[in-house]
PDB file of C-alpha atoms in Angstrom:
ATOM      1  CA  UNK P   1      -9.856 -70.674 123.209  1.00  0.00           C
ATOM      2  CA  UNK P   2     -13.288 -70.920 121.551  1.00  0.00           C
ATOM      3  CA  UNK P   3     -14.670 -71.457 125.086  1.00  0.00           C
ATOM      4  CA  UNK P   4     -13.086 -68.299 126.189  1.00  0.00           C
ATOM      5  CA  UNK P   5     -14.439 -66.479 123.126  1.00  0.00           C
ATOM      6  CA  UNK P   6     -18.135 -67.925 123.914  1.00  0.00           C
ATOM      7  CA  UNK P   7     -17.812 -66.947 127.538  1.00  0.00           C
ATOM      8  CA  UNK P   8     -16.710 -63.356 126.504  1.00  0.00           C
ATOM      9  CA  UNK P   9     -19.764 -63.068 124.126  1.00  0.00           C
ATOM     10  CA  UNK P  10     -22.154 -64.345 126.762  1.00  0.00           C
ATOM     11  CA  UNK P  11     -20.770 -61.892 129.460  1.00  0.00           C
ATOM     12  CA  UNK P  12     -21.042 -58.990 126.943  1.00  0.00           C
ATOM     13  CA  UNK P  13     -24.042 -59.865 124.859  1.00  0.00           C
ATOM     14  CA  UNK P  14     -25.919 -56.708 125.414  1.00  0.00           C
ATOM     15  CA  UNK P  15     -23.127 -54.487 124.361  1.00  0.00           C
ATOM     16  CA  UNK P  16     -22.166 -56.609 121.398  1.00  0.00           C
ATOM     17  CA  UNK P  17     -25.868 -56.406 120.185  1.00  0.00           C
ATOM     18  CA  UNK P  18     -25.845 -52.581 120.663  1.00  0.00           C
ATOM     19  CA  UNK P  19     -22.624 -52.381 118.904  1.00  0.00           C
ATOM     20  CA  UNK P  20     -23.819 -54.370 116.067  1.00  0.00           C
ATOM     21  CA  UNK P  21     -27.134 -52.414 115.917  1.00  0.00           C
ATOM     22  CA  UNK P  22     -25.390 -49.358 115.636  1.00  0.00           C
ATOM     23  CA  UNK P  23     -22.906 -50.548 113.017  1.00  0.00           C
ATOM     24  CA  UNK P  24     -25.965 -51.851 111.046  1.00  0.00           C
ATOM     25  CA  UNK P  25     -27.788 -48.704 111.400  1.00  0.00           C
ATOM     26  CA  UNK P  26     -24.860 -46.668 110.386  1.00  0.00           C
ATOM     27  CA  UNK P  27     -24.556 -48.798 107.125  1.00  0.00           C
ATOM     28  CA  UNK P  28     -28.322 -48.402 106.529  1.00  0.00           C
ATOM     29  CA  UNK P  29     -28.258 -44.678 107.108  1.00  0.00           C
ATOM     30  CA  UNK P  30     -25.162 -44.347 105.036  1.00  0.00           C
ATOM     31  CA  UNK P  31     -26.787 -46.360 102.140  1.00  0.00           C
ATOM     32  CA  UNK P  32     -29.873 -44.105 102.526  1.00  0.00           C
ATOM     33  CA  UNK P  33     -27.891 -40.952 102.489  1.00  0.00           C
ATOM     34  CA  UNK P  34     -25.714 -41.945  99.482  1.00  0.00           C
ATOM     35  CA  UNK P  35     -29.234 -42.654  97.687  1.00  0.00           C
ATOM     36  CA  UNK P  36     -30.836 -39.324  98.650  1.00  0.00           C
ATOM     37  CA  UNK P  37     -27.672 -37.462  97.464  1.00  0.00           C
ATOM     38  CA  UNK P  38     -27.770 -39.392  94.074  1.00  0.00           C
ATOM     39  CA  UNK P  39     -31.443 -38.592  93.667  1.00  0.00           C
ATOM     40  CA  UNK P  40     -31.170 -34.856  94.737  1.00  0.00           C
ATOM     41  CA  UNK P  41     -28.182 -34.804  92.071  1.00  0.00           C
ATOM     42  CA  UNK P  42     -30.242 -36.255  89.514  1.00  0.00           C
ATOM     43  CA  UNK P  43     -33.019 -33.831  90.196  1.00  0.00           C
ATOM     44  CA  UNK P  44     -30.668 -30.865  89.985  1.00  0.00           C
ATOM     45  CA  UNK P  45     -29.425 -32.105  86.635  1.00  0.00           C
ATOM     46  CA  UNK P  46     -32.743 -32.655  85.341  1.00  0.00           C
ATOM     47  CA  UNK P  47     -33.689 -29.027  86.516  1.00  0.00           C
ATOM     48  CA  UNK P  48     -30.748 -27.667  85.013  1.00  0.00           C
ATOM     49  CA  UNK P  49     -31.389 -29.301  81.859  1.00  0.00           C
ATOM     50  CA  UNK P  50     -35.088 -28.006  81.989  1.00  0.00           C
ATOM     51  CA  UNK P  51     -33.977 -24.551  82.478  1.00  0.00           C
ATOM     52  CA  UNK P  52     -31.327 -24.707  79.778  1.00  0.00           C
ATOM     53  CA  UNK P  53     -33.767 -26.036  77.224  1.00  0.00           C
ATOM     54  CA  UNK P  54     -36.414 -23.537  78.209  1.00  0.00           C
ATOM     55  CA  UNK P  55     -33.801 -20.734  77.839  1.00  0.00           C
ATOM     56  CA  UNK P  56     -32.703 -22.108  74.397  1.00  0.00           C
ATOM     57  CA  UNK P  57     -36.446 -22.317  73.319  1.00  0.00           C
ATOM     58  CA  UNK P  58     -36.920 -18.645  74.496  1.00  0.00           C
ATOM     59  CA  UNK P  59     -33.995 -17.372  72.759  1.00  0.00           C
ATOM     60  CA  UNK P  60     -34.846 -19.191  69.600  1.00  0.00           C
ATOM     61  CA  UNK P  61     -38.202 -17.527  69.876  1.00  0.00           C
ATOM     62  CA  UNK P  62     -36.829 -14.057  70.143  1.00  0.00           C
ATOM     63  CA  UNK P  63     -34.737 -14.606  67.010  1.00  0.00           C
ATOM     64  CA  UNK P  64     -37.521 -15.931  65.184  1.00  0.00           C
ATOM     65  CA  UNK P  65     -39.557 -12.804  66.096  1.00  0.00           C
ATOM     66  CA  UNK P  66     -36.923 -10.402  65.024  1.00  0.00           C
ATOM     67  CA  UNK P  67     -36.294 -12.308  61.728  1.00  0.00           C
ATOM     68  CA  UNK P  68     -39.964 -12.258  60.882  1.00  0.00           C
ATOM     69  CA  UNK P  69     -40.383  -8.744  61.786  1.00  0.00           C
ATOM     70  CA  UNK P  70     -37.553  -7.649  59.654  1.00  0.00           C
ATOM     71  CA  UNK P  71     -38.921  -9.633  56.780  1.00  0.00           C
ATOM     72  CA  UNK P  72     -42.480  -7.905  57.223  1.00  0.00           C
ATOM     73  CA  UNK P  73     -41.172  -4.280  57.526  1.00  0.00           C
ATOM     74  CA  UNK P  74     -40.766  -3.859  53.758  1.00  0.00           C
ATOM     75  CA  UNK P  75     -44.440  -4.823  53.187  1.00  0.00           C
ATOM     76  CA  UNK P  76     -45.452  -2.427  55.765  1.00  0.00           C
ATOM     77  CA  UNK P  77     -43.532   0.301  54.216  1.00  0.00           C
ATOM     78  CA  UNK P  78     -44.890  -0.385  50.803  1.00  0.00           C
ATOM     79  CA  UNK P  79     -48.401  -0.351  52.205  1.00  0.00           C
ATOM     80  CA  UNK P  80     -47.995   2.969  53.904  1.00  0.00           C
ATOM     81  CA  UNK P  81     -46.484   4.488  50.796  1.00  0.00           C
ATOM     82  CA  UNK P  82     -49.482   3.275  48.859  1.00  0.00           C
ATOM     83  CA  UNK P  83     -51.835   4.888  51.611  1.00  0.00           C
ATOM     84  CA  UNK P  84     -49.947   8.052  51.882  1.00  0.00           C
ATOM     85  CA  UNK P  85     -48.542   8.678  48.341  1.00  0.00           C
ATOM     86  CA  UNK P  86     -47.152  12.138  48.118  1.00  0.00           C
ATOM     87  CA  UNK P  87     -45.529  11.725  44.768  1.00  0.00           C
ATOM     88  CA  UNK P  88     -48.695  12.687  42.731  1.00  0.00           C
ATOM     89  CA  UNK P  89     -48.829  15.941  44.907  1.00  0.00           C
ATOM     90  CA  UNK P  90     -45.189  16.748  44.280  1.00  0.00           C
ATOM     91  CA  UNK P  91     -45.719  16.152  40.481  1.00  0.00           C
ATOM     92  CA  UNK P  92     -48.759  18.451  40.481  1.00  0.00           C
ATOM     93  CA  UNK P  93     -46.476  21.311  42.120  1.00  0.00           C
ATOM     94  CA  UNK P  94     -44.201  21.288  39.229  1.00  0.00           C
ATOM     95  CA  UNK P  95     -47.054  22.371  36.782  1.00  0.00           C
ATOM     96  CA  UNK P  96     -47.424  25.596  39.067  1.00  0.00           C
ATOM     97  CA  UNK P  97     -51.148  25.269  39.546  1.00  0.00           C
ATOM     98  CA  UNK P  98     -53.260  28.007  41.093  1.00  0.00           C
ATOM     99  CA  UNK P  99     -53.999  26.193  44.335  1.00  0.00           C
ATOM    100  CA  UNK P 100     -50.215  25.631  45.233  1.00  0.00           C
ATOM    101  CA  UNK P 101     -50.594  26.567  48.903  1.00  0.00           C
ATOM    102  CA  UNK P 102     -53.398  23.944  49.335  1.00  0.00           C
ATOM    103  CA  UNK P 103     -51.333  21.171  47.798  1.00  0.00           C
ATOM    104  CA  UNK P 104     -48.311  22.102  49.881  1.00  0.00           C
ATOM    105  CA  UNK P 105     -50.738  21.715  53.004  1.00  0.00           C
ATOM    106  CA  UNK P 106     -51.728  18.309  51.888  1.00  0.00           C
ATOM    107  CA  UNK P 107     -48.149  17.301  51.503  1.00  0.00           C
ATOM    108  CA  UNK P 108     -47.565  18.508  55.032  1.00  0.00           C
ATOM    109  CA  UNK P 109     -50.476  16.251  56.270  1.00  0.00           C
ATOM    110  CA  UNK P 110     -49.460  13.379  54.454  1.00  0.00           C
ATOM    111  CA  UNK P 111     -45.680  13.587  55.270  1.00  0.00           C
ATOM    112  CA  UNK P 112     -46.584  14.171  59.086  1.00  0.00           C
ATOM    113  CA  UNK P 113     -49.216  11.350  59.029  1.00  0.00           C
ATOM    114  CA  UNK P 114     -46.670   8.887  57.260  1.00  0.00           C
ATOM    115  CA  UNK P 115     -44.041   9.482  59.899  1.00  0.00           C
ATOM    116  CA  UNK P 116     -46.160   9.084  62.764  1.00  0.00           C
ATOM    117  CA  UNK P 117     -48.079   6.204  61.358  1.00  0.00           C
ATOM    118  CA  UNK P 118     -44.707   4.319  60.530  1.00  0.00           C
ATOM    119  CA  UNK P 119     -43.774   4.725  64.202  1.00  0.00           C
ATOM    120  CA  UNK P 120     -47.000   3.170  65.681  1.00  0.00           C
ATOM    121  CA  UNK P 121     -47.212   0.508  62.866  1.00  0.00           C
ATOM    122  CA  UNK P 122     -43.841  -0.638  63.184  1.00  0.00           C
ATOM    123  CA  UNK P 123     -44.160  -0.682  67.110  1.00  0.00           C
ATOM    124  CA  UNK P 124     -47.614  -2.590  66.810  1.00  0.00           C
ATOM    125  CA  UNK P 125     -45.888  -4.938  64.182  1.00  0.00           C
ATOM    126  CA  UNK P 126     -42.903  -5.946  66.595  1.00  0.00           C
ATOM    127  CA  UNK P 127     -45.005  -6.038  69.766  1.00  0.00           C
ATOM    128  CA  UNK P 128     -47.808  -8.019  68.337  1.00  0.00           C
ATOM    129  CA  UNK P 129     -45.422 -10.506  66.798  1.00  0.00           C
ATOM    130  CA  UNK P 130     -43.374 -10.760  69.981  1.00  0.00           C
ATOM    131  CA  UNK P 131     -46.588 -11.507  71.849  1.00  0.00           C
ATOM    132  CA  UNK P 132     -47.988 -13.939  69.342  1.00  0.00           C
ATOM    133  CA  UNK P 133     -44.500 -15.980  69.031  1.00  0.00           C
ATOM    134  CA  UNK P 134     -44.036 -16.064  72.795  1.00  0.00           C
ATOM    135  CA  UNK P 135     -47.640 -17.208  73.562  1.00  0.00           C
ATOM    136  CA  UNK P 136     -47.667 -19.859  70.871  1.00  0.00           C
ATOM    137  CA  UNK P 137     -43.824 -20.739  71.667  1.00  0.00           C
ATOM    138  CA  UNK P 138     -45.011 -21.499  75.269  1.00  0.00           C
ATOM    139  CA  UNK P 139     -47.600 -23.922  74.043  1.00  0.00           C
ATOM    140  CA  UNK P 140     -45.148 -25.615  71.792  1.00  0.00           C
ATOM    141  CA  UNK P 141     -42.674 -25.850  74.558  1.00  0.00           C
ATOM    142  CA  UNK P 142     -45.237 -27.570  76.560  1.00  0.00           C
ATOM    143  CA  UNK P 143     -45.959 -29.990  73.696  1.00  0.00           C
ATOM    144  CA  UNK P 144     -42.211 -30.744  73.220  1.00  0.00           C
ATOM    145  CA  UNK P 145     -42.136 -31.859  77.093  1.00  0.00           C
ATOM    146  CA  UNK P 146     -45.134 -34.063  76.613  1.00  0.00           C
ATOM    147  CA  UNK P 147     -43.608 -35.460  73.477  1.00  0.00           C
ATOM    148  CA  UNK P 148     -40.346 -36.232  75.154  1.00  0.00           C
ATOM    149  CA  UNK P 149     -42.277 -38.259  77.941  1.00  0.00           C
ATOM    150  CA  UNK P 150     -44.308 -40.196  75.188  1.00  0.00           C
ATOM    151  CA  UNK P 151     -42.780 -42.503  72.619  1.00  0.00           C
ATOM    152  CA  UNK P 152     -45.724 -41.593  70.128  1.00  0.00           C
ATOM    153  CA  UNK P 153     -47.109 -38.085  69.727  1.00  0.00           C
ATOM    154  CA  UNK P 154     -50.948 -38.022  69.906  1.00  0.00           C
ATOM    155  CA  UNK P 155     -51.968 -35.084  67.787  1.00  0.00           C
ATOM    156  CA  UNK P 156     -55.245 -34.672  69.542  1.00  0.00           C
ATOM    157  CA  UNK P 157     -53.418 -34.046  72.728  1.00  0.00           C
ATOM    158  CA  UNK P 158     -51.076 -31.208  71.444  1.00  0.00           C
ATOM    159  CA  UNK P 159     -51.898 -27.870  72.675  1.00  0.00           C
ATOM    160  CA  UNK P 160     -50.619 -26.136  69.530  1.00  0.00           C
ATOM    161  CA  UNK P 161     -50.829 -28.490  66.442  1.00  0.00           C
ATOM    162  CA  UNK P 162     -49.468 -27.017  63.251  1.00  0.00           C
ATOM    163  CA  UNK P 163     -52.790 -26.083  61.573  1.00  0.00           C
ATOM    164  CA  UNK P 164     -53.621 -23.868  64.922  1.00  0.00           C
ATOM    165  CA  UNK P 165     -50.131 -22.405  64.646  1.00  0.00           C
ATOM    166  CA  UNK P 166     -50.416 -21.334  61.142  1.00  0.00           C
ATOM    167  CA  UNK P 167     -54.077 -19.897  61.714  1.00  0.00           C
ATOM    168  CA  UNK P 168     -52.865 -17.960  64.583  1.00  0.00           C
ATOM    169  CA  UNK P 169     -49.817 -16.473  63.266  1.00  0.00           C
ATOM    170  CA  UNK P 170     -51.924 -15.337  60.114  1.00  0.00           C
ATOM    171  CA  UNK P 171     -53.639 -12.932  62.176  1.00  0.00           C
ATOM    172  CA  UNK P 172     -50.759 -10.487  61.737  1.00  0.00           C
ATOM    173  CA  UNK P 173     -52.052  -9.938  58.117  1.00  0.00           C
ATOM    174  CA  UNK P 174     -54.746  -7.996  59.631  1.00  0.00           C
ATOM    175  CA  UNK P 175     -52.340  -5.368  60.745  1.00  0.00           C
ATOM    176  CA  UNK P 176     -50.846  -5.171  57.192  1.00  0.00           C
ATOM    177  CA  UNK P 177     -54.162  -4.679  55.638  1.00  0.00           C
ATOM    178  CA  UNK P 178     -57.401  -3.200  57.275  1.00  0.00           C
ATOM    179  CA  UNK P 179     -55.705  -2.511  60.640  1.00  0.00           C
ATOM    180  CA  UNK P 180     -52.999  -0.238  58.955  1.00  0.00           C
ATOM    181  CA  UNK P 181     -55.804   1.521  57.069  1.00  0.00           C
ATOM    182  CA  UNK P 182     -57.569   2.105  60.480  1.00  0.00           C
ATOM    183  CA  UNK P 183     -54.233   3.300  62.014  1.00  0.00           C
ATOM    184  CA  UNK P 184     -53.606   5.720  59.196  1.00  0.00           C
ATOM    185  CA  UNK P 185     -56.921   7.257  59.204  1.00  0.00           C
ATOM    186  CA  UNK P 186     -56.846   7.702  63.013  1.00  0.00           C
ATOM    187  CA  UNK P 187     -53.445   9.235  62.844  1.00  0.00           C
ATOM    188  CA  UNK P 188     -54.274  11.572  60.037  1.00  0.00           C
ATOM    189  CA  UNK P 189     -57.282  12.643  61.773  1.00  0.00           C
ATOM    190  CA  UNK P 190     -55.150  13.739  64.878  1.00  0.00           C
ATOM    191  CA  UNK P 191     -52.513  15.360  62.429  1.00  0.00           C
ATOM    192  CA  UNK P 192     -55.061  17.425  60.782  1.00  0.00           C
ATOM    193  CA  UNK P 193     -56.363  18.702  64.112  1.00  0.00           C
ATOM    194  CA  UNK P 194     -52.733  19.450  65.555  1.00  0.00           C
ATOM    195  CA  UNK P 195     -50.775  20.288  62.742  1.00  0.00           C
ATOM    196  CA  UNK P 196     -53.331  21.544  60.363  1.00  0.00           C
ATOM    197  CA  UNK P 197     -53.273  25.103  61.790  1.00  0.00           C
ATOM    198  CA  UNK P 198     -49.386  25.315  61.523  1.00  0.00           C
ATOM    199  CA  UNK P 199     -48.343  27.570  58.892  1.00  0.00           C
ATOM    200  CA  UNK P 200     -45.654  26.448  56.384  1.00  0.00           C
ATOM    201  CA  UNK P 201     -43.827  29.598  57.118  1.00  0.00           C
ATOM    202  CA  UNK P 202     -43.518  28.922  60.652  1.00  0.00           C
ATOM    203  CA  UNK P 203     -40.062  28.126  61.931  1.00  0.00           C
ATOM    204  CA  UNK P 204     -40.280  25.271  64.476  1.00  0.00           C
ATOM    205  CA  UNK P 205     -37.889  24.736  67.316  1.00  0.00           C
ATOM    206  CA  UNK P 206     -37.031  21.404  68.623  1.00  0.00           C
ATOM    207  CA  UNK P 207     -39.363  22.330  71.769  1.00  0.00           C
ATOM    208  CA  UNK P 208     -42.231  23.187  69.164  1.00  0.00           C
ATOM    209  CA  UNK P 209     -41.859  19.720  67.597  1.00  0.00           C
ATOM    210  CA  UNK P 210     -41.790  18.060  70.887  1.00  0.00           C
ATOM    211  CA  UNK P 211     -44.813  19.819  71.774  1.00  0.00           C
ATOM    212  CA  UNK P 212     -46.692  18.878  68.611  1.00  0.00           C
ATOM    213  CA  UNK P 213     -45.638  14.958  69.079  1.00  0.00           C
ATOM    214  CA  UNK P 214     -46.937  15.177  72.549  1.00  0.00           C
ATOM    215  CA  UNK P 215     -50.136  16.479  71.426  1.00  0.00           C
ATOM    216  CA  UNK P 216     -50.455  14.171  68.454  1.00  0.00           C
ATOM    217  CA  UNK P 217     -49.974  11.071  70.872  1.00  0.00           C
ATOM    218  CA  UNK P 218     -52.513  12.359  73.316  1.00  0.00           C
ATOM    219  CA  UNK P 219     -54.936  12.646  70.238  1.00  0.00           C
ATOM    220  CA  UNK P 220     -54.014   9.120  68.908  1.00  0.00           C
ATOM    221  CA  UNK P 221     -53.807   7.308  72.216  1.00  0.00           C
ATOM    222  CA  UNK P 222     -55.933   9.193  74.502  1.00  0.00           C
ATOM    223  CA  UNK P 223     -59.372   9.241  72.562  1.00  0.00           C
ATOM    224  CA  UNK P 224     -60.411   5.576  71.797  1.00  0.00           C
ATOM    225  CA  UNK P 225     -63.052   6.663  69.330  1.00  0.00           C
ATOM    226  CA  UNK P 226     -60.939   9.421  67.643  1.00  0.00           C
ATOM    227  CA  UNK P 227     -60.348   9.007  63.906  1.00  0.00           C
ATOM    228  CA  UNK P 228     -61.913   5.404  63.806  1.00  0.00           C
ATOM    229  CA  UNK P 229     -63.450   4.017  60.928  1.00  0.00           C
ATOM    230  CA  UNK P 230     -65.912   2.219  63.199  1.00  0.00           C
ATOM    231  CA  UNK P 231     -66.898   4.897  65.754  1.00  0.00           C
ATOM    232  CA  UNK P 232     -69.410   2.333  67.231  1.00  0.00           C
ATOM    233  CA  UNK P 233     -66.666  -0.247  68.345  1.00  0.00           C
ATOM    234  CA  UNK P 234     -63.773  -0.027  70.741  1.00  0.00           C
ATOM    235  CA  UNK P 235     -60.925   1.729  68.807  1.00  0.00           C
ATOM    236  CA  UNK P 236     -58.268   0.700  71.140  1.00  0.00           C
ATOM    237  CA  UNK P 237     -54.858   0.610  69.339  1.00  0.00           C
ATOM    238  CA  UNK P 238     -55.115  -3.086  69.813  1.00  0.00           C
ATOM    239  CA  UNK P 239     -58.074  -3.156  67.216  1.00  0.00           C
ATOM    240  CA  UNK P 240     -55.530  -2.095  64.538  1.00  0.00           C
ATOM    241  CA  UNK P 241     -53.356  -5.140  65.530  1.00  0.00           C
ATOM    242  CA  UNK P 242     -55.919  -7.732  66.012  1.00  0.00           C
ATOM    243  CA  UNK P 243     -59.102  -7.947  63.924  1.00  0.00           C
ATOM    244  CA  UNK P 244     -62.209  -7.308  66.221  1.00  0.00           C
ATOM    245  CA  UNK P 245     -64.402  -9.749  63.937  1.00  0.00           C
ATOM    246  CA  UNK P 246     -62.023 -12.608  64.861  1.00  0.00           C
ATOM    247  CA  UNK P 247     -62.837 -12.431  68.639  1.00  0.00           C
ATOM    248  CA  UNK P 248     -66.396 -12.404  68.036  1.00  0.00           C
ATOM    249  CA  UNK P 249     -66.308 -15.273  65.519  1.00  0.00           C
ATOM    250  CA  UNK P 250     -64.209 -17.431  67.769  1.00  0.00           C
ATOM    251  CA  UNK P 251     -66.306 -16.743  70.803  1.00  0.00           C
ATOM    252  CA  UNK P 252     -69.395 -17.867  68.597  1.00  0.00           C
ATOM    253  CA  UNK P 253     -67.904 -21.022  67.242  1.00  0.00           C
ATOM    254  CA  UNK P 254     -69.148 -24.454  67.944  1.00  0.00           C
ATOM    255  CA  UNK P 255     -68.083 -25.503  71.486  1.00  0.00           C
ATOM    256  CA  UNK P 256     -67.363 -28.921  69.843  1.00  0.00           C
ATOM    257  CA  UNK P 257     -64.681 -27.826  67.749  1.00  0.00           C
ATOM    258  CA  UNK P 258     -61.428 -28.151  69.666  1.00  0.00           C
ATOM    259  CA  UNK P 259     -59.361 -25.821  67.149  1.00  0.00           C
ATOM    260  CA  UNK P 260     -61.966 -23.037  67.311  1.00  0.00           C
ATOM    261  CA  UNK P 261     -61.840 -23.151  71.114  1.00  0.00           C
ATOM    262  CA  UNK P 262     -58.046 -23.154  71.164  1.00  0.00           C
ATOM    263  CA  UNK P 263     -57.813 -20.157  68.607  1.00  0.00           C
ATOM    264  CA  UNK P 264     -60.380 -18.203  70.769  1.00  0.00           C
ATOM    265  CA  UNK P 265     -58.307 -18.852  73.819  1.00  0.00           C
ATOM    266  CA  UNK P 266     -55.020 -17.638  72.014  1.00  0.00           C
ATOM    267  CA  UNK P 267     -56.688 -14.374  70.615  1.00  0.00           C
ATOM    268  CA  UNK P 268     -58.008 -13.744  74.062  1.00  0.00           C
ATOM    269  CA  UNK P 269     -54.534 -14.246  75.675  1.00  0.00           C
ATOM    270  CA  UNK P 270     -53.031 -12.099  73.151  1.00  0.00           C
ATOM    271  CA  UNK P 271     -55.478  -9.314  73.384  1.00  0.00           C
ATOM    272  CA  UNK P 272     -55.264  -9.239  77.102  1.00  0.00           C
ATOM    273  CA  UNK P 273     -51.368  -8.909  76.902  1.00  0.00           C
ATOM    274  CA  UNK P 274     -51.580  -6.186  74.309  1.00  0.00           C
ATOM    275  CA  UNK P 275     -54.029  -4.280  76.235  1.00  0.00           C
ATOM    276  CA  UNK P 276     -52.155  -3.982  79.416  1.00  0.00           C
TER     277      UNK P 276
END
C-alpha cells in the first residue's frame, strides 16, 4: 500500500509540488489580505474618530464664541451709552432753552450714530471673537493630539500654552475701549456728513432711509482715513478690533522670546483673516 502511494507521488511529483505551492500561496495571500483588511479597518476607525473629535472640538469652540460674545454685549452697550449719552440733551430740552433746534439736531446725530455704531461694534465683536477662538482653538486641538501621543506633556512644545491663550484673547479689550471710541468717532463723522443736512421736519420713506444707510456705509467703509482719530495710520475697520500698536510691539520683540513670537504670529493670522 505504502509502495503504491510512494510510486504515485514519484510519478506526479511535479503536479503535487505545484498544487502544494498553490495551496500554500493561497494561505499566505489569504492571511496577508486579512491583515490588510484589518489594517484598513483600523485606519478607517482612527480617521472617523479623528474627524469626530475635530468636529466636537469645532462645535465646542462655536458654543464658547456665542457664550462669550453674549456675555460681552452688555459691556459694549454700556460703553456706547456712555460715549453717546442723549439723556443730558433730553433733560435740557425740558427746560425750554432758546437753542432747542440745535439740541434736537445733536440728539438726531447722537441717535443715528449710536444705532449705526451698535451694529458695527456688535458685528466686529462677534467676528473678532469667532476668528480668535477658532485660531487659538486650532492650535489647542493640535496640542491635544500631541498630548494624546505623549504620556508626559512638555509645556515648551505646546503651540498654545495657557499664558499665551490669555494674552491673545485679552486683545478683545481693545474693541471695548479705544477701538470703540475710534469707531464711534468715525461713524459720527459719517453721520454728520450724510444725516446732518436732513431736516427734522422731513418725512422719510423706507427708501429714503435705505439710501441714507447705503451712503453711511460708503462713508464708514469706503474711506480708510475718514473720521479716524489717527489719520496718519491705516484706519481699516480692523484697527477698531485689534490694536495697531500690538502688532508693531510684537514685531519688534526679542526674537529669543518664544511667547512673543507666537503672539506676533497669532495677531498676524487674526489680522489677515479679518482684513479679507
